[in-house]
GROMACS .gro file of N, CA and C in nm:
model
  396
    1UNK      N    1   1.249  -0.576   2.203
    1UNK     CA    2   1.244  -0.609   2.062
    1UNK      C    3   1.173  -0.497   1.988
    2UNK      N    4   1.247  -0.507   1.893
    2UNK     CA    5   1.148  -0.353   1.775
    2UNK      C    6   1.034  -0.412   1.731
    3UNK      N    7   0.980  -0.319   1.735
    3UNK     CA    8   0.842  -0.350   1.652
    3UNK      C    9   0.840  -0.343   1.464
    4UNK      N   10   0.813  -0.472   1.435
    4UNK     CA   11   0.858  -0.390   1.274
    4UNK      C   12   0.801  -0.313   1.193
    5UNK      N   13   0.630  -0.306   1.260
    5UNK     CA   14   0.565  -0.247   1.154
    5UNK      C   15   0.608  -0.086   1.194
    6UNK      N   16   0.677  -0.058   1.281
    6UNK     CA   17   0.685   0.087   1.303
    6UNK      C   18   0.753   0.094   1.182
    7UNK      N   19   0.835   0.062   1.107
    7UNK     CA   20   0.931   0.080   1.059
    7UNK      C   21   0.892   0.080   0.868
    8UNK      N   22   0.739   0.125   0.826
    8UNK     CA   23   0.703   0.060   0.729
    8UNK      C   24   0.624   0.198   0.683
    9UNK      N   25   0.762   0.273   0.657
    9UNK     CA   26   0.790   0.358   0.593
    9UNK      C   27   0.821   0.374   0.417
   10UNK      N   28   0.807   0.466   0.366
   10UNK     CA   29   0.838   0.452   0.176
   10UNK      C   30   1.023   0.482   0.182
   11UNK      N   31   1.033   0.501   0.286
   11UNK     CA   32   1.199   0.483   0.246
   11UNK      C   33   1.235   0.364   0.306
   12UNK      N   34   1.176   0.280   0.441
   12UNK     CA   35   1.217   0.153   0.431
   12UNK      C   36   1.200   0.031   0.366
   13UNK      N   37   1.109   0.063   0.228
   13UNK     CA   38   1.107  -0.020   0.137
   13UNK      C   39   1.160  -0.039   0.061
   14UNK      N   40   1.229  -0.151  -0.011
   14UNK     CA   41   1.360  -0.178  -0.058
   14UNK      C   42   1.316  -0.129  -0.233
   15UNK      N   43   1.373  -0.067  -0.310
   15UNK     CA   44   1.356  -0.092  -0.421
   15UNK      C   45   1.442  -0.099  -0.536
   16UNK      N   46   1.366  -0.193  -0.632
   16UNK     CA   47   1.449  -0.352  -0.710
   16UNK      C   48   1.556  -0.152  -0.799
   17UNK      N   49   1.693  -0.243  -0.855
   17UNK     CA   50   1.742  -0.130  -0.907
   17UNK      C   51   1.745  -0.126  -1.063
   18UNK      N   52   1.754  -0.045  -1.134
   18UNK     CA   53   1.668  -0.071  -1.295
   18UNK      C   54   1.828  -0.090  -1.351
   19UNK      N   55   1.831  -0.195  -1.469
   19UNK     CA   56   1.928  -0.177  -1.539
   19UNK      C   57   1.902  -0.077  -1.670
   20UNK      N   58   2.044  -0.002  -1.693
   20UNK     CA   59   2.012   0.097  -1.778
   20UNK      C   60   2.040  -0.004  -1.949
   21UNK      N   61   2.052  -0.129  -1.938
   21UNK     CA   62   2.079  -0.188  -2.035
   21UNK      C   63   1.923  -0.276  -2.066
   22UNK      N   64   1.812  -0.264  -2.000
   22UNK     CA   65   1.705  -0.290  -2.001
   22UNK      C   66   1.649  -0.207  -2.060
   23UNK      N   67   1.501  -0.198  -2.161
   23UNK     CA   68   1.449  -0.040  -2.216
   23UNK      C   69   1.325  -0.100  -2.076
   24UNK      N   70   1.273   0.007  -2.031
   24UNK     CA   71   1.185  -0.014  -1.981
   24UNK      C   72   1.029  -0.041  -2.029
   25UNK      N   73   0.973  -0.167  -1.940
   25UNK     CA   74   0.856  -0.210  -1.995
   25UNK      C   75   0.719  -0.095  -2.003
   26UNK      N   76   0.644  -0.138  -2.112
   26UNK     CA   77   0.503  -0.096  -2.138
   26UNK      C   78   0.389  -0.121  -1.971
   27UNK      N   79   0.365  -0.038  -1.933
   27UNK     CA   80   0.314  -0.108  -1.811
   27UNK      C   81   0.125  -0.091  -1.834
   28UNK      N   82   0.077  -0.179  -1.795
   28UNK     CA   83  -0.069  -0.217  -1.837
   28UNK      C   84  -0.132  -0.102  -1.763
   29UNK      N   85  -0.275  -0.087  -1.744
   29UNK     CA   86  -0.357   0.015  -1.635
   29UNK      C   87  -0.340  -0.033  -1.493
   30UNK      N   88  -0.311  -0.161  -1.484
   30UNK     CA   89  -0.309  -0.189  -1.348
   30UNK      C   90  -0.156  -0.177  -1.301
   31UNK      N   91  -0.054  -0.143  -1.378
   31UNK     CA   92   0.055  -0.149  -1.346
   31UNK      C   93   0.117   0.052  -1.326
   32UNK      N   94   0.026   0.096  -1.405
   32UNK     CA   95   0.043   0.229  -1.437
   32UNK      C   96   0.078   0.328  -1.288
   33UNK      N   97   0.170   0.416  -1.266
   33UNK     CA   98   0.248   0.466  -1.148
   33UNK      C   99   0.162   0.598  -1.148
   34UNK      N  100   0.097   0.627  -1.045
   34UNK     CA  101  -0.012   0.725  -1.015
   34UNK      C  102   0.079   0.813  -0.888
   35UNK      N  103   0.090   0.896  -0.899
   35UNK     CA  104   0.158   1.003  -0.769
   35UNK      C  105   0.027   1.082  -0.702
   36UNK      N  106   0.045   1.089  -0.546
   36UNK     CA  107  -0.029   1.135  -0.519
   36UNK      C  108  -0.007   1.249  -0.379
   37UNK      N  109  -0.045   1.347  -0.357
   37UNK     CA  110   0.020   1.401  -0.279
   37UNK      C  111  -0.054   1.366  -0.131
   38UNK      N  112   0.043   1.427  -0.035
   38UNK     CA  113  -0.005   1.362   0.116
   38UNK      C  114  -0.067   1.499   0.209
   39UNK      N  115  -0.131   1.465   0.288
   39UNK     CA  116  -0.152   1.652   0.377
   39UNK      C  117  -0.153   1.584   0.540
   40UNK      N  118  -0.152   1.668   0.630
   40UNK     CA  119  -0.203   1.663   0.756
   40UNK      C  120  -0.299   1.665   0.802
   41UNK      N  121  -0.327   1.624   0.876
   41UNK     CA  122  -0.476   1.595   0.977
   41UNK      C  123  -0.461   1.590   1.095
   42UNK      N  124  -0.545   1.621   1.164
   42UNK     CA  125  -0.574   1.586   1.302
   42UNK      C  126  -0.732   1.493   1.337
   43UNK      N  127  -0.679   1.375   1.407
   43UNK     CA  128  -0.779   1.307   1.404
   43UNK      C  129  -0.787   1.307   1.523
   44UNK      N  130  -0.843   1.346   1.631
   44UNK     CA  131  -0.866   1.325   1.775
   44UNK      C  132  -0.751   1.371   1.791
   45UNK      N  133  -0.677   1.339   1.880
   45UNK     CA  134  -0.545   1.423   1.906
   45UNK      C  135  -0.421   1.465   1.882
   46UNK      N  136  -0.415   1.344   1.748
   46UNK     CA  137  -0.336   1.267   1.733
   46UNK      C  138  -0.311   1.345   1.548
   47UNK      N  139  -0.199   1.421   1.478
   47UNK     CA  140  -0.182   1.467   1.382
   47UNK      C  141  -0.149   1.315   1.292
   48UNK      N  142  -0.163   1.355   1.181
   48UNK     CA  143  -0.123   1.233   1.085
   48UNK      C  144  -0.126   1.235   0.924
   49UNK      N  145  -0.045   1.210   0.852
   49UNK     CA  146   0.006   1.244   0.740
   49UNK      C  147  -0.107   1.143   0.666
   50UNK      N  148  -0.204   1.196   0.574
   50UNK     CA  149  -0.304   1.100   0.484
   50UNK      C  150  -0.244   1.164   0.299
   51UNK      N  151  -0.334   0.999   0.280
   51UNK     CA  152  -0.344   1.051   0.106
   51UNK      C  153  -0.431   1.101   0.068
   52UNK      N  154  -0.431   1.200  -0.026
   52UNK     CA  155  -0.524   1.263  -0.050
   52UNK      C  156  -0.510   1.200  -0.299
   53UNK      N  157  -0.673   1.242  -0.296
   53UNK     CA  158  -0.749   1.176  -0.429
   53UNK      C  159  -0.690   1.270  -0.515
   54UNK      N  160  -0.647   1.291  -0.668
   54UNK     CA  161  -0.599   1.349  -0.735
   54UNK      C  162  -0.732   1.388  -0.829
   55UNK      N  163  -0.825   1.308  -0.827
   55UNK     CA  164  -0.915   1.290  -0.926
   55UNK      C  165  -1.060   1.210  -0.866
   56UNK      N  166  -1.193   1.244  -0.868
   56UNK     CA  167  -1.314   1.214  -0.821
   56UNK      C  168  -1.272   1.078  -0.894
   57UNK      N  169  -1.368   0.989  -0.776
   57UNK     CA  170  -1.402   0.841  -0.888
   57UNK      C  171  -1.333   0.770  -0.704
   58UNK      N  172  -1.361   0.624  -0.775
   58UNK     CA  173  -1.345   0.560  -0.658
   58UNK      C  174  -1.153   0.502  -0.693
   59UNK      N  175  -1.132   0.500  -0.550
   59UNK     CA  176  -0.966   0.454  -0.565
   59UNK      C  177  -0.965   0.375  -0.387
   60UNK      N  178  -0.959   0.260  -0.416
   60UNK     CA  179  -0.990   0.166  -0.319
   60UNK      C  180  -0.843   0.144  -0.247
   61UNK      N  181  -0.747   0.177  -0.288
   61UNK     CA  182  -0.616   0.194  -0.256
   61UNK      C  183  -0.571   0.358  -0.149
   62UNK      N  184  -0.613   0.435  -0.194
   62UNK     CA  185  -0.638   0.537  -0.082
   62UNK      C  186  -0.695   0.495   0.042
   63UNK      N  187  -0.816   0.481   0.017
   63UNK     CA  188  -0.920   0.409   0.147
   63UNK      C  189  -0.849   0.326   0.244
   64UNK      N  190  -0.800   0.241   0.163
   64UNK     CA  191  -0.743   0.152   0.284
   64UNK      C  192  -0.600   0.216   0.324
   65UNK      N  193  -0.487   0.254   0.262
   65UNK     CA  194  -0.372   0.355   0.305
   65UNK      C  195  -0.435   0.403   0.407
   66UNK      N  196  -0.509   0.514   0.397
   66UNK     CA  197  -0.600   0.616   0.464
   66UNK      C  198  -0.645   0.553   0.608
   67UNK      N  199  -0.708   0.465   0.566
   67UNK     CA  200  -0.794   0.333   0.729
   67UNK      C  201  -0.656   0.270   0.789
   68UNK      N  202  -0.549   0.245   0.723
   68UNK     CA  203  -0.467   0.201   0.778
   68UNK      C  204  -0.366   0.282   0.879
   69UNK      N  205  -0.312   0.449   0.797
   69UNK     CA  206  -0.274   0.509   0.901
   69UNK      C  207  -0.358   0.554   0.990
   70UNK      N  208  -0.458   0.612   0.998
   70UNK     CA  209  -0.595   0.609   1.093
   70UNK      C  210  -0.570   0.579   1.213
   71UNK      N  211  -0.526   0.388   1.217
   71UNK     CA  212  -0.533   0.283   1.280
   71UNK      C  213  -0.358   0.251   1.343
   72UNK      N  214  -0.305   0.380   1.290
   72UNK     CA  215  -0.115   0.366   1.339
   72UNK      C  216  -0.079   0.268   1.274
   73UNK      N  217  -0.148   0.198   1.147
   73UNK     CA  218  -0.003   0.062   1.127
   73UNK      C  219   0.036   0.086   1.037
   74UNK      N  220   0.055   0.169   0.937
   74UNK     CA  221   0.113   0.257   0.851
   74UNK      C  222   0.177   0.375   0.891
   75UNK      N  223   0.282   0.458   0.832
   75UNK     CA  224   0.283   0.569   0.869
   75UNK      C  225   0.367   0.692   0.727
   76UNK      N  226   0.304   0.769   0.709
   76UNK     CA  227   0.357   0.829   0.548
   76UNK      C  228   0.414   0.967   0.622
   77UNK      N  229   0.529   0.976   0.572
   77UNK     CA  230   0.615   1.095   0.591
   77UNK      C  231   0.556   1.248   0.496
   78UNK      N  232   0.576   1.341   0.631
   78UNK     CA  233   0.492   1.450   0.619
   78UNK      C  234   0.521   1.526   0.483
   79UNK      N  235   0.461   1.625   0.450
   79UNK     CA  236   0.483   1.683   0.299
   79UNK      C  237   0.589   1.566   0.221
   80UNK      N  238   0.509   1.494   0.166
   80UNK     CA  239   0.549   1.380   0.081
   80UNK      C  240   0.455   1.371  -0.053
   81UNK      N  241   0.502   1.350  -0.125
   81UNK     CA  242   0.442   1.287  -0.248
   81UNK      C  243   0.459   1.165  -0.246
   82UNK      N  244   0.345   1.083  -0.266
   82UNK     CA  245   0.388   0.934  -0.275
   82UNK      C  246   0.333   0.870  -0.383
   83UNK      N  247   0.393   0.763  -0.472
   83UNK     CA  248   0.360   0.702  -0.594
   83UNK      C  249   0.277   0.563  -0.556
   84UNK      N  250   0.201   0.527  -0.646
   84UNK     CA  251   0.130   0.417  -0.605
   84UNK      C  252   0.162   0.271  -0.582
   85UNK      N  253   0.325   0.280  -0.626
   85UNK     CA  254   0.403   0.160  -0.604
   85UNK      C  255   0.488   0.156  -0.483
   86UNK      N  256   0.500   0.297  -0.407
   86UNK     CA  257   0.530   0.256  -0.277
   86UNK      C  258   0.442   0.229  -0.206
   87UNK      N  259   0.287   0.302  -0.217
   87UNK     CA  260   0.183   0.262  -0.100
   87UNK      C  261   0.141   0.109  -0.132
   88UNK      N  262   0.170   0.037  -0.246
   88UNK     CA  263   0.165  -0.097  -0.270
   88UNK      C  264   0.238  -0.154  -0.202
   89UNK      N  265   0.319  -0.091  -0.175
   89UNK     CA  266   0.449  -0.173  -0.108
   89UNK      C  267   0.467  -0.173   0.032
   90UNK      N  268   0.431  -0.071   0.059
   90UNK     CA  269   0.366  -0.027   0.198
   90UNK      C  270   0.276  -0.145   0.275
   91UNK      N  271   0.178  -0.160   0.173
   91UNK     CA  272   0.062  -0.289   0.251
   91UNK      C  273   0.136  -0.400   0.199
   92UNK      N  274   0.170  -0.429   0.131
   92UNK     CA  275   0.238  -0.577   0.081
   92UNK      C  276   0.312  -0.572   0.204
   93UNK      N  277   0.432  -0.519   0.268
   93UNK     CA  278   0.505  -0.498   0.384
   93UNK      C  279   0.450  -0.564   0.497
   94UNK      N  280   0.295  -0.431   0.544
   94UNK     CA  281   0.245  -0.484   0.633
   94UNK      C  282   0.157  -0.617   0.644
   95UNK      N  283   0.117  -0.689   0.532
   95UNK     CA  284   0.063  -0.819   0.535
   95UNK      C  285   0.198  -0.935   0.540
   96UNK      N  286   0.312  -0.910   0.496
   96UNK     CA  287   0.395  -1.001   0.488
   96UNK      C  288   0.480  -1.000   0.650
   97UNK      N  289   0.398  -0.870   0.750
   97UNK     CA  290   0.472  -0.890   0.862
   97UNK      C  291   0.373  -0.960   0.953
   98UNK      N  292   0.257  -0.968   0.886
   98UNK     CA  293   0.178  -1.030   0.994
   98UNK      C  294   0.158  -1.170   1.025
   99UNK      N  295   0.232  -1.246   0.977
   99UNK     CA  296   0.240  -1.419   0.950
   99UNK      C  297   0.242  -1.442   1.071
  100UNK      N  298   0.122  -1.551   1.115
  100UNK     CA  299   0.062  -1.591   1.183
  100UNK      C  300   0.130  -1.684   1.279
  101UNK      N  301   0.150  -1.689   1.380
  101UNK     CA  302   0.238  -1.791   1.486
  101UNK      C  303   0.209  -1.911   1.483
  102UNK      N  304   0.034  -1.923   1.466
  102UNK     CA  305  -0.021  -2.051   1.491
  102UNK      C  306   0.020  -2.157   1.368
  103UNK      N  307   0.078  -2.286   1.356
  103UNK     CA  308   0.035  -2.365   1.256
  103UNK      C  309  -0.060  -2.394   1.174
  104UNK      N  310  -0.212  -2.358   1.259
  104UNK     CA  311  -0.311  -2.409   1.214
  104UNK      C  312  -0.359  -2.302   1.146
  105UNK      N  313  -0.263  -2.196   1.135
  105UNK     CA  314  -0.355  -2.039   1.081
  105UNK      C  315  -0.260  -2.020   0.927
  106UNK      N  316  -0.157  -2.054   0.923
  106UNK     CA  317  -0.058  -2.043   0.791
  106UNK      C  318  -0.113  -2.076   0.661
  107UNK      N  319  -0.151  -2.227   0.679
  107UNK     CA  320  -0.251  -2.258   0.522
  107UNK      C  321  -0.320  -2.146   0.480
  108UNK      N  322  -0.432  -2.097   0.572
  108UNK     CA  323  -0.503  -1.989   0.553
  108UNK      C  324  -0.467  -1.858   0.518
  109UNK      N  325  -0.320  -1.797   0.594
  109UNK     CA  326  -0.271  -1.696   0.550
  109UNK      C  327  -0.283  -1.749   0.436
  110UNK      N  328  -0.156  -1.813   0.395
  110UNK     CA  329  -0.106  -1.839   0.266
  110UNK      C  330  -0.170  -1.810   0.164
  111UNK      N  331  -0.283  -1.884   0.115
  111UNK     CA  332  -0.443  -1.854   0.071
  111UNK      C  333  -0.486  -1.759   0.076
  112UNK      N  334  -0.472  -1.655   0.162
  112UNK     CA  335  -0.493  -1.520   0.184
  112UNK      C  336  -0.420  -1.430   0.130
  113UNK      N  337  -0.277  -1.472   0.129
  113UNK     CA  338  -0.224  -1.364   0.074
  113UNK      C  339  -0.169  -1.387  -0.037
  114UNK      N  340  -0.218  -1.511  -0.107
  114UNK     CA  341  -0.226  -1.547  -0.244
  114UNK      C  342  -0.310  -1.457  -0.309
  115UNK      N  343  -0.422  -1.471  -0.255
  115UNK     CA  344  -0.558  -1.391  -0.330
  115UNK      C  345  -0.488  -1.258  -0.338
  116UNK      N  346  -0.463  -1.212  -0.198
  116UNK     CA  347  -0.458  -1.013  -0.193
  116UNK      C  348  -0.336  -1.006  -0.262
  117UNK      N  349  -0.229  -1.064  -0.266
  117UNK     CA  350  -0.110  -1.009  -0.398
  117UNK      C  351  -0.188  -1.027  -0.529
  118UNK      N  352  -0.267  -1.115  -0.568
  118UNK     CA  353  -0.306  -1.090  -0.693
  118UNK      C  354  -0.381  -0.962  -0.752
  119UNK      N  355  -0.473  -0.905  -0.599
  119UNK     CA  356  -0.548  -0.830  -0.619
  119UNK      C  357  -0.539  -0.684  -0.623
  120UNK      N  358  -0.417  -0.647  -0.535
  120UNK     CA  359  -0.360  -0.569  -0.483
  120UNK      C  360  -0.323  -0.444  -0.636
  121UNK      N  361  -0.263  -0.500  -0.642
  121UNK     CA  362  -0.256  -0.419  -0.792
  121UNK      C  363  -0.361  -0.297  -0.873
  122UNK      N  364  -0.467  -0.401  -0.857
  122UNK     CA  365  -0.567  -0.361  -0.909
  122UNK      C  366  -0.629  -0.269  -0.811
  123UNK      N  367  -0.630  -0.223  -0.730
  123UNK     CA  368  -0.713  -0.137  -0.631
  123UNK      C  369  -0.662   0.007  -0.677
  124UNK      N  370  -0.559  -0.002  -0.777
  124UNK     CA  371  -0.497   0.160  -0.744
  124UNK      C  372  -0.615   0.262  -0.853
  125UNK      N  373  -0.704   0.176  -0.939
  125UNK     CA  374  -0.791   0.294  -1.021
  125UNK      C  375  -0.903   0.206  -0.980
  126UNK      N  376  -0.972   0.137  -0.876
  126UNK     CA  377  -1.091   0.075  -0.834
  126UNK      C  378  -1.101  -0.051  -0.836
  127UNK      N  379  -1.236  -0.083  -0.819
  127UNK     CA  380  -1.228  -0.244  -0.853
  127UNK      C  381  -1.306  -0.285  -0.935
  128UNK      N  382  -1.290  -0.375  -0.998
  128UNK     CA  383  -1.383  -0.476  -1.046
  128UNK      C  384  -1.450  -0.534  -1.000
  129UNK      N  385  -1.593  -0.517  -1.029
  129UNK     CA  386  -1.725  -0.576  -0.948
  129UNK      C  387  -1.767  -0.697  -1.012
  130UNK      N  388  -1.801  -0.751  -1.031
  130UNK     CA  389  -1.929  -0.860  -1.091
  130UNK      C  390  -2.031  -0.890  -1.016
  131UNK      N  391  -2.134  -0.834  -1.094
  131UNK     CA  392  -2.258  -0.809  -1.001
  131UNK      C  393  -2.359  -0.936  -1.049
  132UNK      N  394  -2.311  -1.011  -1.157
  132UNK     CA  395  -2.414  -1.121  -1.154
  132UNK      C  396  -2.400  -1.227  -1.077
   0.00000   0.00000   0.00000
């Protein structure tokens, strides 16, 4: 059997097709399409295509891309530019492949990945803290 997350690539993500009879929408800061370019590394022995920051400041959406190929369950194609709505799509992918076998664990996904689609979005220019 294939493994699927091998396969969770920016070209195996499906994307929706625009009608040209639509004007396209105003998109908010959290919706806003950030490009970012990719480089090589060698991490122990092992070469690997990362994202790299366009701009100082925190971007909580790199980090985890970044921790995720690290960890092989991502994987970004070499000299690539990638936009911030495929690496969204990228982890949305890999959380929607991980659904849980157990019965007793699903509620909880569910709940789980209620929260992180809401949140998800928002990671691509930092997060929102509330510190009180």
């Amino acid at each position: 059997e294939e493994n699927k997350e091998d396969d969770l690539t920016p070209e195996s993500v499906e994307k929706p097709e625009q009608s040209p009879d639509k004007p396209e929408k105003v998109e908010t800061a959290a919706e806003e399409v950030k490009f970012f370019r990719t480089k090589k590394i060698r991490f122990g022995p092992i070469d690997y295509q990362i994202v790299t920051q366009n701009a100082n400041g925190p971007c909580p959406l790199i980090a985890l891309v970044n921790a995720l190929v690290l960890k092989g369950k991502i994987e970004i194609p070499p000299n690539y530019a990638i936009n911030s709505k495929d690496l969204l799509n990228l982890l949305t992918n890999l959380i929607l492949w991980r659904v849980p076998t157990s019965d007793d664990d699903v509620e909880t996904y569910e709940n789980n990945l209620r929260d992180v689609l809401t949140i998800l979005p928002t990671i691509v220019n930092g997060l929102d803290v509330n510190v009180q």
